[in-house]
Amino acid sequence: ALPICFPVTIIVIDVIEELVKSAPDAVVGGLHWQVIKYVSRAWLKKDPYEDFCKARWYLNRLINTLATEPYKD
């Protein structure tokens, strides 16, 4: 059994690389990367609202990109 409190080191770039490596191409992977980056660090910033707004911008662009012909089923 794991102790109730144990040290964990997470290297965020390793997590992001793992999450985006299945993206269909570099454009979609790059947009996904930015969403993850801004959301994951928002609470560490002086103004988390700004990072969440940036994440939303990239997420909207990602959604719009995926709605275009090359990505549709």
PDB file of C-alpha atoms in Angstrom, residues 1-58:
ATOM      1  CA  ALA A   1       0.000   0.000   0.000  1.00  0.00           C
ATOM      2  CA  LEU A   2       1.145   3.502  -0.773  1.00  0.00           C
ATOM      3  CA  PRO A   3       1.696   5.877   2.104  1.00  0.00           C
ATOM      4  CA  ILE A   4      -0.892   8.625   2.495  1.00  0.00           C
ATOM      5  CA  CYS A   5       1.642  11.288   1.549  1.00  0.00           C
ATOM      6  CA  PHE A   6       4.467  10.514  -0.826  1.00  0.00           C
ATOM      7  CA  PRO A   7       6.676  12.704  -3.000  1.00  0.00           C
ATOM      8  CA  VAL A   8       5.923  12.714  -6.720  1.00  0.00           C
ATOM      9  CA  THR A   9       7.864  14.514  -9.387  1.00  0.00           C
ATOM     10  CA  ILE A  10       6.024  15.173 -12.617  1.00  0.00           C
ATOM     11  CA  ILE A  11       7.847  16.522 -15.613  1.00  0.00           C
ATOM     12  CA  VAL A  12       5.079  18.380 -17.431  1.00  0.00           C
ATOM     13  CA  ILE A  13       6.764  18.331 -20.836  1.00  0.00           C
ATOM     14  CA  ASP A  14       6.963  14.519 -20.650  1.00  0.00           C
ATOM     15  CA  VAL A  15       3.242  14.330 -19.926  1.00  0.00           C
ATOM     16  CA  ILE A  16       2.375  16.733 -22.754  1.00  0.00           C
ATOM     17  CA  GLU A  17       4.569  14.842 -25.236  1.00  0.00           C
ATOM     18  CA  GLU A  18       2.802  11.620 -24.330  1.00  0.00           C
ATOM     19  CA  LEU A  19      -0.644  13.197 -24.690  1.00  0.00           C
ATOM     20  CA  VAL A  20      -0.078  14.789 -28.109  1.00  0.00           C
ATOM     21  CA  LYS A  21       1.965  12.101 -29.839  1.00  0.00           C
ATOM     22  CA  SER A  22      -1.159  10.510 -31.316  1.00  0.00           C
ATOM     23  CA  ALA A  23      -2.280  13.759 -32.953  1.00  0.00           C
ATOM     24  CA  PRO A  24      -2.884  13.394 -36.694  1.00  0.00           C
ATOM     25  CA  ASP A  25      -0.313  16.073 -37.565  1.00  0.00           C
ATOM     26  CA  ALA A  26       1.920  18.803 -36.162  1.00  0.00           C
ATOM     27  CA  VAL A  27      -0.700  21.559 -36.421  1.00  0.00           C
ATOM     28  CA  VAL A  28      -3.287  19.708 -34.362  1.00  0.00           C
ATOM     29  CA  GLY A  29      -0.636  18.413 -31.959  1.00  0.00           C
ATOM     30  CA  GLY A  30       0.747  21.918 -31.496  1.00  0.00           C
ATOM     31  CA  LEU A  31      -2.664  23.382 -30.717  1.00  0.00           C
ATOM     32  CA  HIS A  32      -3.394  20.552 -28.270  1.00  0.00           C
ATOM     33  CA  TRP A  33       0.027  21.125 -26.690  1.00  0.00           C
ATOM     34  CA  GLN A  34      -0.770  24.785 -26.063  1.00  0.00           C
ATOM     35  CA  VAL A  35      -4.145  23.994 -24.467  1.00  0.00           C
ATOM     36  CA  ILE A  36      -2.529  21.535 -22.070  1.00  0.00           C
ATOM     37  CA  LYS A  37       0.340  23.919 -21.291  1.00  0.00           C
ATOM     38  CA  TYR A  38      -1.858  26.880 -20.391  1.00  0.00           C
ATOM     39  CA  VAL A  39      -4.374  24.864 -18.380  1.00  0.00           C
ATOM     40  CA  SER A  40      -1.695  22.966 -16.450  1.00  0.00           C
ATOM     41  CA  ARG A  41       0.144  26.075 -15.306  1.00  0.00           C
ATOM     42  CA  ALA A  42      -2.751  28.499 -14.772  1.00  0.00           C
ATOM     43  CA  TRP A  43      -2.900  28.188 -10.969  1.00  0.00           C
ATOM     44  CA  LEU A  44       0.822  28.887 -10.731  1.00  0.00           C
ATOM     45  CA  LYS A  45       0.439  32.289 -12.365  1.00  0.00           C
ATOM     46  CA  LYS A  46      -0.423  35.634 -10.810  1.00  0.00           C
ATOM     47  CA  ASP A  47      -3.457  35.893 -13.098  1.00  0.00           C
ATOM     48  CA  PRO A  48      -4.818  32.412 -13.877  1.00  0.00           C
ATOM     49  CA  TYR A  49      -7.694  33.992 -15.810  1.00  0.00           C
ATOM     50  CA  GLU A  50      -5.230  35.076 -18.498  1.00  0.00           C
ATOM     51  CA  ASP A  51      -3.832  31.575 -18.954  1.00  0.00           C
ATOM     52  CA  PHE A  52      -7.318  30.047 -19.075  1.00  0.00           C
ATOM     53  CA  CYS A  53      -8.293  32.605 -21.745  1.00  0.00           C
ATOM     54  CA  LYS A  54      -5.199  31.676 -23.749  1.00  0.00           C
ATOM     55  CA  ALA A  55      -6.086  27.996 -23.386  1.00  0.00           C
ATOM     56  CA  ARG A  56      -9.606  28.753 -24.624  1.00  0.00           C
ATOM     57  CA  TRP A  57      -8.203  30.575 -27.661  1.00  0.00           C
ATOM     58  CA  TYR A  58      -6.069  27.562 -28.604  1.00  0.00           C
TER      59      TYR A  58
END
